[in-house]
Short mmCIF file of C-alpha atoms and ligand atoms in Angstrom, two decimals:
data_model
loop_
_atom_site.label_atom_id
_atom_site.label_comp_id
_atom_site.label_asym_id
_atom_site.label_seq_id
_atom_site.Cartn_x
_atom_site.Cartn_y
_atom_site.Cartn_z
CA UNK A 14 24.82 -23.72 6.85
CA UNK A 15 27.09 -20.51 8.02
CA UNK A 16 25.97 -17.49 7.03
CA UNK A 17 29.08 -16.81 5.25
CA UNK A 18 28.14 -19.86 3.03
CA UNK A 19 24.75 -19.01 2.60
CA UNK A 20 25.61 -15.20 1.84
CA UNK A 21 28.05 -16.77 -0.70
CA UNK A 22 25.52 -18.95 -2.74
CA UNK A 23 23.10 -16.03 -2.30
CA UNK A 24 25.54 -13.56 -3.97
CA UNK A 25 25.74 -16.44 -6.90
CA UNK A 26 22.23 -17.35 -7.47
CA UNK A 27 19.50 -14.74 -5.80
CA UNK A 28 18.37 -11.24 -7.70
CA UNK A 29 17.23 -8.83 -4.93
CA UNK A 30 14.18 -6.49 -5.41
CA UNK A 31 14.85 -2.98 -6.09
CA UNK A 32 18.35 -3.66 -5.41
CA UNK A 33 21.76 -1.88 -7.42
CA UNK A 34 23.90 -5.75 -6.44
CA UNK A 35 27.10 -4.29 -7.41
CA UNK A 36 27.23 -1.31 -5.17
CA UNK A 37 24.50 -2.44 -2.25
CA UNK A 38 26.09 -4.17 1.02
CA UNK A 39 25.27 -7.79 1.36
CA UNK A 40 21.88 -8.85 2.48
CA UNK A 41 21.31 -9.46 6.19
CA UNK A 42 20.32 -13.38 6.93
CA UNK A 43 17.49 -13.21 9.52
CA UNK A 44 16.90 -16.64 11.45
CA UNK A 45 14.10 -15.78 13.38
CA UNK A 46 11.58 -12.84 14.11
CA UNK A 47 8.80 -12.41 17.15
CA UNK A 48 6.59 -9.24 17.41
CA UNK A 49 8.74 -6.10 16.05
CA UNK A 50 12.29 -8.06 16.35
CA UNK A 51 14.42 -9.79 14.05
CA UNK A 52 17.03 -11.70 15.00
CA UNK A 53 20.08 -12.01 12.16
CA UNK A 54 22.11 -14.57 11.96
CA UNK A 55 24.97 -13.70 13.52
CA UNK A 56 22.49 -13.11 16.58
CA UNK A 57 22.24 -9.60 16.37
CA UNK A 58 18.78 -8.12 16.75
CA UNK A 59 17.20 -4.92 14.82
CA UNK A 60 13.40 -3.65 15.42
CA UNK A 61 11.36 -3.58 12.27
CA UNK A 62 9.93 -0.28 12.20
CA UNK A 63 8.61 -0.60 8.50
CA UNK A 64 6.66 -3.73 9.10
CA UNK A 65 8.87 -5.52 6.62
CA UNK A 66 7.80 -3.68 3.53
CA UNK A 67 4.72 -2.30 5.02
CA UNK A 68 3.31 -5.73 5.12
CA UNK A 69 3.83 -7.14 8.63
CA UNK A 70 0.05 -6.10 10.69
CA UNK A 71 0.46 -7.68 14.43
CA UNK A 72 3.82 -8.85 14.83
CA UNK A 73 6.34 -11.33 12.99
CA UNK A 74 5.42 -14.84 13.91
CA UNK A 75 2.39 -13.80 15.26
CA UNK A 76 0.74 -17.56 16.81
CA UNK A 77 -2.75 -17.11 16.46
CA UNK A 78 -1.81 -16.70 12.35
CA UNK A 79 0.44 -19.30 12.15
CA UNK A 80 -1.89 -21.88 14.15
CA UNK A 81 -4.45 -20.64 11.82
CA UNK A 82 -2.71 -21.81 8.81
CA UNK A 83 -0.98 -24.87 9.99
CA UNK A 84 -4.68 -25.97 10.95
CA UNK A 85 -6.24 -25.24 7.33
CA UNK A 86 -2.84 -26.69 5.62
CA UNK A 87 -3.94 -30.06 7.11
CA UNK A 88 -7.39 -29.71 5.60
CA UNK A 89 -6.68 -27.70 2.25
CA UNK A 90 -3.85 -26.40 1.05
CA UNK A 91 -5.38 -25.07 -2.42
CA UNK A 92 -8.36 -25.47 -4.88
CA UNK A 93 -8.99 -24.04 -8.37
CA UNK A 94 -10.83 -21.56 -7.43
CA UNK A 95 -13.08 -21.78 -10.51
CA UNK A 96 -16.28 -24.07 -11.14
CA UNK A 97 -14.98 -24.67 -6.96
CA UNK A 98 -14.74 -22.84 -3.62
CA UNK A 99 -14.41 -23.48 -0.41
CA UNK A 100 -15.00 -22.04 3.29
CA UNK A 101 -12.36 -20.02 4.18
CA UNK A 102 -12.60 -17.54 0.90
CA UNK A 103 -16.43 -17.14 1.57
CA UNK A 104 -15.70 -16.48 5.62
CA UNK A 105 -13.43 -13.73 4.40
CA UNK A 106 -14.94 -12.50 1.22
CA UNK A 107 -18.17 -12.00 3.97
CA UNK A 108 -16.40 -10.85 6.54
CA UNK A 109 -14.03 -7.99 4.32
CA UNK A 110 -17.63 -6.89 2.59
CA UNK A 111 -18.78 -6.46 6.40
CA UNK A 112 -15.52 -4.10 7.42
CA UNK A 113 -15.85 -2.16 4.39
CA UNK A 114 -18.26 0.74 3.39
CA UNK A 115 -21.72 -0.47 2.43
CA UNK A 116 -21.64 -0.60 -1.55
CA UNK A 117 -18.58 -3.21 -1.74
CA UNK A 118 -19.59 -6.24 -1.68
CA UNK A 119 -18.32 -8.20 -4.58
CA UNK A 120 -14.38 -9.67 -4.13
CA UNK A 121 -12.39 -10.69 -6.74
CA UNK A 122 -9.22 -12.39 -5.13
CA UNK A 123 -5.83 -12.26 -6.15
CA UNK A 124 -2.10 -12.55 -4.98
CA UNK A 125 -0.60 -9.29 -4.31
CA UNK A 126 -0.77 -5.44 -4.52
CA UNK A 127 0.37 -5.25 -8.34
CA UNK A 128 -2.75 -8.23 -9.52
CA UNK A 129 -5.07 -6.08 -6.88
CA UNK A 130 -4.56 -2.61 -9.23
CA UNK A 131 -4.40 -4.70 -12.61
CA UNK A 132 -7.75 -6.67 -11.44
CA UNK A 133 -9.18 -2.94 -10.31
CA UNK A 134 -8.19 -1.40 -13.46
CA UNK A 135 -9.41 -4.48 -15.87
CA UNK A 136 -12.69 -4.52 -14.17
CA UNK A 137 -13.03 -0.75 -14.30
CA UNK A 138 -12.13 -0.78 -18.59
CA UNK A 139 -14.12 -3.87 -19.20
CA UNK A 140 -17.03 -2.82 -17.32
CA UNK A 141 -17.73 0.38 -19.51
CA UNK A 142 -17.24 -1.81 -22.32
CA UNK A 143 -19.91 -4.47 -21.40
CA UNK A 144 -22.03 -1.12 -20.78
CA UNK A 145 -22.08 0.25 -24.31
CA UNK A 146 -19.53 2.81 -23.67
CA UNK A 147 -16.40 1.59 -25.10
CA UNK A 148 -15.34 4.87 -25.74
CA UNK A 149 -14.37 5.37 -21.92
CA UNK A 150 -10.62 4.37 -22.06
CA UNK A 151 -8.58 6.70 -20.38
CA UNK A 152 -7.14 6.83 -16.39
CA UNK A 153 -6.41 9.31 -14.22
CA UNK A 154 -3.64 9.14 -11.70
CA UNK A 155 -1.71 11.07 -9.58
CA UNK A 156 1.78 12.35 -9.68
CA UNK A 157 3.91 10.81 -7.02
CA UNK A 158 1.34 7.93 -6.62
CA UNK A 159 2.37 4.06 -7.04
CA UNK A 160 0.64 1.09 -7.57
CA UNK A 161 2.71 -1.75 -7.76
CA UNK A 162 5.60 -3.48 -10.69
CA UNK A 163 3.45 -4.84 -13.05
CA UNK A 164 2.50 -3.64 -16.52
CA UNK A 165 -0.43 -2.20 -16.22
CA UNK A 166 0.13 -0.79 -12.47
CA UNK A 167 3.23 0.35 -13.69
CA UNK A 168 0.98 2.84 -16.19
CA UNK A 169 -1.20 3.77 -13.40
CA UNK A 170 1.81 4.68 -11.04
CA UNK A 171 4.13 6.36 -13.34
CA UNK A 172 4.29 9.29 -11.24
CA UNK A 173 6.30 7.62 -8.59
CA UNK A 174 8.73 7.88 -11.14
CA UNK A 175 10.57 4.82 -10.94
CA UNK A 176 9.86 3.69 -14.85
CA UNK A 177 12.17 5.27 -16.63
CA UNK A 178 13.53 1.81 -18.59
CA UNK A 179 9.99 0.51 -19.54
CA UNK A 180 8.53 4.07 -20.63
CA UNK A 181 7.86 3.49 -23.52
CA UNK A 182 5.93 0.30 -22.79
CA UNK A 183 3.28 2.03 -20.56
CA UNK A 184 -0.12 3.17 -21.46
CA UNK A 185 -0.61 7.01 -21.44
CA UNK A 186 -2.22 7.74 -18.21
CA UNK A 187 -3.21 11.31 -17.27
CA UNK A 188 -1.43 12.48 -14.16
CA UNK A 189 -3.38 15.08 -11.82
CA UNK A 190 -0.98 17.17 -9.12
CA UNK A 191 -1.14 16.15 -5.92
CA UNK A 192 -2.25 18.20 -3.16
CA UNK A 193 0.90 16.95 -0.44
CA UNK A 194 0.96 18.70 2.65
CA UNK A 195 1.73 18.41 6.26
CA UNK A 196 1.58 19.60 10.13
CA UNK A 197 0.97 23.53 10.12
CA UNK A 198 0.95 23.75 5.92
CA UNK A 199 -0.40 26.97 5.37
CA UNK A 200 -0.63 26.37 1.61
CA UNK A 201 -2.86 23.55 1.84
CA UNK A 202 -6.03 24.66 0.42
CA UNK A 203 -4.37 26.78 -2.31
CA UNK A 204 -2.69 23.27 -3.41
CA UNK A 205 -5.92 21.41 -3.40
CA UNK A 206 -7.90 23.94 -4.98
CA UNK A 207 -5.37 23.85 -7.80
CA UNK A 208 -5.21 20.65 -8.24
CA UNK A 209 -9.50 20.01 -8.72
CA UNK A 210 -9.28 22.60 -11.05
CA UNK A 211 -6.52 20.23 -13.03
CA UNK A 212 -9.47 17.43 -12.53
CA UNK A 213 -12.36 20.43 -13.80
CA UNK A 214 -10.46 20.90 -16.82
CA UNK A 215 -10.10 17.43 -17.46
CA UNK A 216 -13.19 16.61 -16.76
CA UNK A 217 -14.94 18.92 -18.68
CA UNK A 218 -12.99 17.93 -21.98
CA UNK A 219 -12.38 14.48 -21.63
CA UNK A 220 -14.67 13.12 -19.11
CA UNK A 221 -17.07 11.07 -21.43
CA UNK A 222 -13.48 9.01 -22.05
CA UNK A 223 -12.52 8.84 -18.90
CA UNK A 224 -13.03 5.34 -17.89
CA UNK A 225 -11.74 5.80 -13.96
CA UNK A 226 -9.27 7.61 -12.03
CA UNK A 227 -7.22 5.96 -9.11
CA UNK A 228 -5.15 6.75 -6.41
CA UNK A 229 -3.82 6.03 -3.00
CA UNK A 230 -5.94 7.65 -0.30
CA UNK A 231 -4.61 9.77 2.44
CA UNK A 232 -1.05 8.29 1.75
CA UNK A 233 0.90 7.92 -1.07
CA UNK A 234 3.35 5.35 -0.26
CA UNK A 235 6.66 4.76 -2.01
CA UNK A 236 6.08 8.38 -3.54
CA UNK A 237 7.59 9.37 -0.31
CA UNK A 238 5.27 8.77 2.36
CA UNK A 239 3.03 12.27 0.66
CA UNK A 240 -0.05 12.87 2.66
CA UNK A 241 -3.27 14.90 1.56
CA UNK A 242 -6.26 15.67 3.85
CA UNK A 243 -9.67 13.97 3.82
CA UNK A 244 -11.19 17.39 2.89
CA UNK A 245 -9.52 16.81 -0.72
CA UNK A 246 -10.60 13.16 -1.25
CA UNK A 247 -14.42 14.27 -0.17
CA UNK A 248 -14.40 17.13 -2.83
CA UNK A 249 -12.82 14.91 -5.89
CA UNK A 250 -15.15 12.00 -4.94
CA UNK A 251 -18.15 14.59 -5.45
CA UNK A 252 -16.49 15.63 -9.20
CA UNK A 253 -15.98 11.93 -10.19
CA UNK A 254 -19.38 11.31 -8.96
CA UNK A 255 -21.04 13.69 -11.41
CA UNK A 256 -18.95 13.16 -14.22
CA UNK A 257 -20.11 9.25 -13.86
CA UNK A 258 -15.83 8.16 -13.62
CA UNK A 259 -15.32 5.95 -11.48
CA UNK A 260 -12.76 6.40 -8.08
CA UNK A 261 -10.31 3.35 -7.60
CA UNK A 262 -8.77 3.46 -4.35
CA UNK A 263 -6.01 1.22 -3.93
CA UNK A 264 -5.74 1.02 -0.02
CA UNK A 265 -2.96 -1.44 -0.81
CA UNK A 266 -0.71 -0.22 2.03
CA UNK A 267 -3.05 2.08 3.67
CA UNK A 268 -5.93 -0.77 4.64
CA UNK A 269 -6.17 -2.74 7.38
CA UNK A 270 -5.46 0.53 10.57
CA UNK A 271 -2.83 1.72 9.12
CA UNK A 272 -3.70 5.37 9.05
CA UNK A 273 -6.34 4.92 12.01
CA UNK A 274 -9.58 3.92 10.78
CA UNK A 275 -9.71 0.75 9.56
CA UNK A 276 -9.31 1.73 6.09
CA UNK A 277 -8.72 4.86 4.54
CA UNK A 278 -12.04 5.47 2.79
CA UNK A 279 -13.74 5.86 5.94
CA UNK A 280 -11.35 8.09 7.47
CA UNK A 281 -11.80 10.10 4.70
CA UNK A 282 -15.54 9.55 4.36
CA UNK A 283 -15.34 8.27 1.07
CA UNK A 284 -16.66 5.07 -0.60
CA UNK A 285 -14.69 4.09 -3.69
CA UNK A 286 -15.98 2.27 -6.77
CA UNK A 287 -13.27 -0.12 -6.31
CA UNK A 288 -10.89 -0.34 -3.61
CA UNK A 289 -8.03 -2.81 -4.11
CA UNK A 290 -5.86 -4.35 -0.60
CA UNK A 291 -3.04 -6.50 -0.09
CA UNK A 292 0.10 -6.11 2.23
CA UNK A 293 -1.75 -5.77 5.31
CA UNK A 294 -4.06 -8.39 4.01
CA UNK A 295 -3.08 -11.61 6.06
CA UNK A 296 -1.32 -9.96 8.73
CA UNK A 297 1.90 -10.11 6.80
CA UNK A 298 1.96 -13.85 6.66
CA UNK A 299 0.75 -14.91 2.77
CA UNK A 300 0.56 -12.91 -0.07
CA UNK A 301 -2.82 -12.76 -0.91
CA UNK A 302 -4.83 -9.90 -2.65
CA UNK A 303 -8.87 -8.92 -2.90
CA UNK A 304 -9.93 -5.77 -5.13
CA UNK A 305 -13.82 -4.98 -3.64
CA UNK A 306 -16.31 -3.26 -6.09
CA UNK A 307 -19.97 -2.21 -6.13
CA UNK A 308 -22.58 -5.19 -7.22
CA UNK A 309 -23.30 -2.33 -10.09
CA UNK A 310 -20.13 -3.16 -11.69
CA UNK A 311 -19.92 -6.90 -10.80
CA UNK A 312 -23.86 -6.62 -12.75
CA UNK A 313 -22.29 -5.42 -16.13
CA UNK A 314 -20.45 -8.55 -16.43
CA UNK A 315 -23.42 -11.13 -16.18
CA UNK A 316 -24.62 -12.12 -19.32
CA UNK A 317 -25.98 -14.95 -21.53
CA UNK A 318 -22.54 -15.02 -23.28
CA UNK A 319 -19.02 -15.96 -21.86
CA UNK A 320 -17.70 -12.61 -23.84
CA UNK A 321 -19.42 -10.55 -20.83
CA UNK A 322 -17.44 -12.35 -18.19
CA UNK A 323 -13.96 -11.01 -16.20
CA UNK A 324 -11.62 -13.22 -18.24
CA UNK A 325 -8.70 -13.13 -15.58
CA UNK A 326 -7.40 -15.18 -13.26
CA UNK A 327 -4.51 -16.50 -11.22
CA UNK A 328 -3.14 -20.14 -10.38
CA UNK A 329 -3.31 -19.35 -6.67
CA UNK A 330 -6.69 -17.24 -7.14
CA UNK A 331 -7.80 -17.41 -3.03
CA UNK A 332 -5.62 -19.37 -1.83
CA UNK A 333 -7.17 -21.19 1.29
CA UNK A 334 -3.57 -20.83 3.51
CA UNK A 335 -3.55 -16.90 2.59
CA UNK A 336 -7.73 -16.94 3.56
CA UNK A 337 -7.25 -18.70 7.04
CA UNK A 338 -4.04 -16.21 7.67
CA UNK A 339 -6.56 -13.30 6.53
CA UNK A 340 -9.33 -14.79 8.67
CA UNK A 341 -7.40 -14.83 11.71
CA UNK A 342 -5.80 -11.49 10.98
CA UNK A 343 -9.21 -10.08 11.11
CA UNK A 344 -10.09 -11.42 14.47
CA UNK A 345 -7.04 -9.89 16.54
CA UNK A 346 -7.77 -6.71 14.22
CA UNK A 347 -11.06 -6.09 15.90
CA UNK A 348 -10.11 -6.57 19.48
CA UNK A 349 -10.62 -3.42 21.68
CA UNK A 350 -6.71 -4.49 22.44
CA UNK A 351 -5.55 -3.85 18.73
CA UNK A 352 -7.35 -0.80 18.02
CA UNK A 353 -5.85 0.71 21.11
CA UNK A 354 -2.55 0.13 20.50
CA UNK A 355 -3.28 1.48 17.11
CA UNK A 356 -4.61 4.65 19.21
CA UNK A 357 -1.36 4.77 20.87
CA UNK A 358 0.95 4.26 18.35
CA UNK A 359 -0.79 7.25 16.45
CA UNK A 360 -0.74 9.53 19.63
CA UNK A 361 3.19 8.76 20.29
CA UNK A 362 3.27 9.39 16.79
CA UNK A 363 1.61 12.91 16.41
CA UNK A 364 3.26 13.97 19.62
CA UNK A 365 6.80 13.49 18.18
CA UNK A 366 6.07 15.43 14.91
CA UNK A 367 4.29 18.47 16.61
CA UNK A 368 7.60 18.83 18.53
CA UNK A 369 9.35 18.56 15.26
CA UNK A 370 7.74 21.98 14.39
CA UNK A 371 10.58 24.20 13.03
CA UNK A 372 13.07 21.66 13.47
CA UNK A 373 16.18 23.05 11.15
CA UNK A 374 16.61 19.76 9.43
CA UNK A 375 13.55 17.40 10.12
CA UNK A 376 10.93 18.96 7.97
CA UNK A 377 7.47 18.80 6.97
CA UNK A 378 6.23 16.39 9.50
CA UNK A 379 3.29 14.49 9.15
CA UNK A 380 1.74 11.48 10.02
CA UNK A 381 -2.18 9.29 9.84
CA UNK A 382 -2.61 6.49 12.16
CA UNK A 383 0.70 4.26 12.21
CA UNK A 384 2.55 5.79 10.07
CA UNK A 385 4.85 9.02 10.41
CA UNK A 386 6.75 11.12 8.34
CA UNK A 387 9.07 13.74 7.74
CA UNK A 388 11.81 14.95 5.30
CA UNK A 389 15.44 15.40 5.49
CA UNK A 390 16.07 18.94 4.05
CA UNK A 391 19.10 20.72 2.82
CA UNK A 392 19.87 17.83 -0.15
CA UNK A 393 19.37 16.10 -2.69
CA UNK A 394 15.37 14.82 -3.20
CA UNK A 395 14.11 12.01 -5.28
CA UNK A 396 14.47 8.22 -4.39
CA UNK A 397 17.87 7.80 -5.40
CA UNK A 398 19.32 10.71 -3.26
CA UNK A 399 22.69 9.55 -1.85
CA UNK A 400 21.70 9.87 1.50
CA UNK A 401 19.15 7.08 1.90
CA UNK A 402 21.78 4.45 1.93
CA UNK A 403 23.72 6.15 4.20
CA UNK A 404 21.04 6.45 6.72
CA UNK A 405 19.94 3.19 6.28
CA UNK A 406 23.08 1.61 7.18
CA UNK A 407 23.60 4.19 10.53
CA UNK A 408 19.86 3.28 11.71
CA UNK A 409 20.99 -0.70 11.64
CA UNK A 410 23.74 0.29 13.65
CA UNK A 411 21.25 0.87 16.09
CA UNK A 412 19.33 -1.62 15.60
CA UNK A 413 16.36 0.05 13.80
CA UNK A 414 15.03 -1.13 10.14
CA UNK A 415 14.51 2.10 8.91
CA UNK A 416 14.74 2.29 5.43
CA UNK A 417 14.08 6.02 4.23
CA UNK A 418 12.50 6.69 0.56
CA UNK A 419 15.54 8.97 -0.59
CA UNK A 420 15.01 11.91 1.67
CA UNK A 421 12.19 10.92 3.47
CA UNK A 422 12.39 8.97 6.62
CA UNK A 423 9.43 7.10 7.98
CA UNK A 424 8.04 5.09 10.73
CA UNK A 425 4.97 2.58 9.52
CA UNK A 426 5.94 -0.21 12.54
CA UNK A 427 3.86 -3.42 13.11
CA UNK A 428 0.92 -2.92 15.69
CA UNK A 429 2.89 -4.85 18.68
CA UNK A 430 5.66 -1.93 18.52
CA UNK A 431 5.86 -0.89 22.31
CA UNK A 432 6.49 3.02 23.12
CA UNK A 433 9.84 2.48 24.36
CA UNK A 434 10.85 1.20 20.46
CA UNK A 435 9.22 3.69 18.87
CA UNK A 436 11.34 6.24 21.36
CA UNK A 437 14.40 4.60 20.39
CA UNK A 438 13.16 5.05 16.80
CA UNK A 439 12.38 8.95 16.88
CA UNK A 440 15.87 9.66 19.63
CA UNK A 441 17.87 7.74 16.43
CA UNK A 442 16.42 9.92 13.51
CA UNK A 443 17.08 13.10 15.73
CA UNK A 444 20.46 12.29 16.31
CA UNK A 445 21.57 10.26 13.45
CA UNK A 446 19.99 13.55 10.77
CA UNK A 447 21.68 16.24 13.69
CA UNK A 448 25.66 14.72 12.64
C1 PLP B 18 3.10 -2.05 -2.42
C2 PLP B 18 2.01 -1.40 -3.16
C3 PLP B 18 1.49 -1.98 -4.33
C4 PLP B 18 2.07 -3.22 -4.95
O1 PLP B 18 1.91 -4.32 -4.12
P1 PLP B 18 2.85 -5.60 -4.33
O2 PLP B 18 2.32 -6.58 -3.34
O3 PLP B 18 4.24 -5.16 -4.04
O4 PLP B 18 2.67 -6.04 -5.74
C5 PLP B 18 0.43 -1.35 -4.94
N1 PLP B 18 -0.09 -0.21 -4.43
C6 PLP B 18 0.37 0.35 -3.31
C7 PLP B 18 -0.27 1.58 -2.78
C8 PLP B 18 1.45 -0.21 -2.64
O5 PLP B 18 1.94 0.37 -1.54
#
């Protein structure tokens, strides 16, 4: 088909994700894509520096994932994954348990970042209710934070304020402020000061009711790319500790190197109750999700009785393609090779934003691991600010998939990204934000 006729039946039948259709230009068709490249289908080519939706770990394409799950399609494609199981779900459940901080070791698989946070949450509501403590109901949250589309994630992340249709549908969540701050903040300490004593008060009123609070560690994603400092994660982990709440960390987009370590928690020296991960998950390949607790919680639910048990579930609950993709993932995640090009990424990275310092324009810069920051100041804020789009369009012009979060332009590239791309990536948002 041409693209013209494809673009034409997609324009009649498809519904794009967070997408305005009447005012957005036509989608791009993309044919093929190796390592950080795309090509479109009129042949041009544009480097993904956003890891296609912050999902994409190695490279697009990558072959030692797609061998991997051509090989376990021949064997088995899918199994219910109750009263069975089956090799490649074990291999990874073992092998995730073995990469994360000792204390999670129970995985409860599902098949993206939204079921990951619903699973966390469900788990973390039922399992004060199996422990004579119904009473503890409530979440804490963060503002700015986001944790995926669905219903109940929705609740949890409704200070990423994108909700405002379904509002009234959401569950009242408590929403803490958020201690944001960035290369050569002065204010840092005052902000995260303030905002423990927002989790003190709460605590002290309403902690026997607070069944857990969650949030995205180090990185608050679609929020707009806001970044705290370990030093604030240690200090609330302490406070949830002694109130007996438990800490959900939904390392969603942060797992798997993004912000150097291999997850968050240990950069920030924390271990979670319940840490949920997805994008990153398979390498990009298959969605596939696990949320990781403690064997204490996984404990509440055994009983004599079926009305103890986790009554959830998905049709493609561990899906053996997404565990073989996940499998393989993990094996080019652990070469020396991968972390050091992690390593470099980060140092090209932090070496770009410290120049940045009192740049007119390019502002708060900031960056963990893979992933770098900064804001476009002087206009409007908020995700819908009318410069996004515009940028977006004069990055592809260039090649780049940049795709900024209203004012905020990123860089969160796939690990194969070579320093001459990610040069071509900072020159661009210099010049493009000087005109
Ligand atoms: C993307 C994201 C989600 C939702 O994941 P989906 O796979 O889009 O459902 C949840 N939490 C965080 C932190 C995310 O970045």
């Amino acid at each position: 088909m041409t693209p013209d006729a494809l673009l034409a039946l997609d324009r009649r039948h498809i519904w794009h994700p967070f997408t305005q259709a009447q005012t957005a230009p036509p989608p791009l068709p993309v044919t093929n894509a190796r390592g950080a490249v795309l090509t479109l289908a009129d042949g041009r080519e544009v480097i993904d520096l956003i890891s296609s939706w912050w999902v994409t770990l190695h490279g697009h394409a990558e072959p030692a994932i797609s061998r991997a799950i051509a090989e376990q399609a021949a064997k088995l494609e899918q199994v219910i994954f109750a009263d069975f199981t089956h090799e490649p779900a074990i291999r990874l459940a073992a092998r995730l348990t073995g990469l994360l901080p000792e204390g999670l070791t129970r995985v409860f698989y599902s098949d993206d970042g939204s079921t990951a946070v619903e699973v966390a949450l469900k788990i973390a509501w039922q399992s004060w209710r199996n422990r004579g403590q119904p009473q503890r109901t409530h979440f804490l949250a963060f503002e700015g934070g986001y944790h995926g589309d669905t219903l109940g994630a929705m609740s949890a992340g409704q200070g990423s304020g994108f909700y405002q249709p379904f509002r009234e549908l959401l569950y009242p969540v408590t929403l803490l402020p958020f201690p944001e701050t960035w290369i050569g903040d002065p204010e840092a300490e005052t902000k995260e000061t303030a905002s423990l004593a927002a989790l003190d008060r709460w605590l002290e009123e309403h902690g026997a009711e607070t069944a857990a609070l969650i949030l995205e560690p180090l990185v608050q994603g679609a929020g707009g790319m806001r970044m705290c400092r370990p030093e604030f994660l240690r200090a609330l982990a302490q406070r949830l500790n002694s109130a007996g709440t438990l800490l959900i960390f939904d390392e969603v987009m942060t797992g798997f190197g993004r912000t150097g370590t291999l997850f968050a928690c240990q950069r920030a020296g924390v271990t979670p109750d319940i840490i949920c991960l997805s994008k990153g998950l398979t390498g990009g390949f298959l969605p596939l999700s696990a949320t990781v607790c403690r064997e204490g919680i996984y404990e509440t639910f055994l009983a004599g009785s079926f009305d103890r048990a986790f009554a959830h579930g998905h049709s493609f609950t561990a899906n053996p393609l997404g565990c073989a993709a996940a499998l393989a993932s993990m094996d080019l995640l652990n070469t020396p090779e991968c972390a050091a090009r992690r390593a470099a990424i980060e140092a090209h990275h932090q070496a770009w934003l410290t120049s940045l310092s009192g740049h007119p324009r390019l502002t708060r810069p900031r960056g963990f691991g893979t992933i770098a920051a900064v804001d476009l100041a002087g206009g409007e804020t908020g995700y819908t600010a009318t410069v996004a789009p515009l940028l977006k369009r004069a990055f592809l012009e260039r090649g780049l998939l940049i795709r900024p979060l209203g004012p905020v332009i990123y860089l969160l590239p796939p690990y194969c990204v070579s320093p001459e791309q990610l040069t071509l990536a900072y020159r661009a948002i210099e010049d493009i934000t000087a005109a």
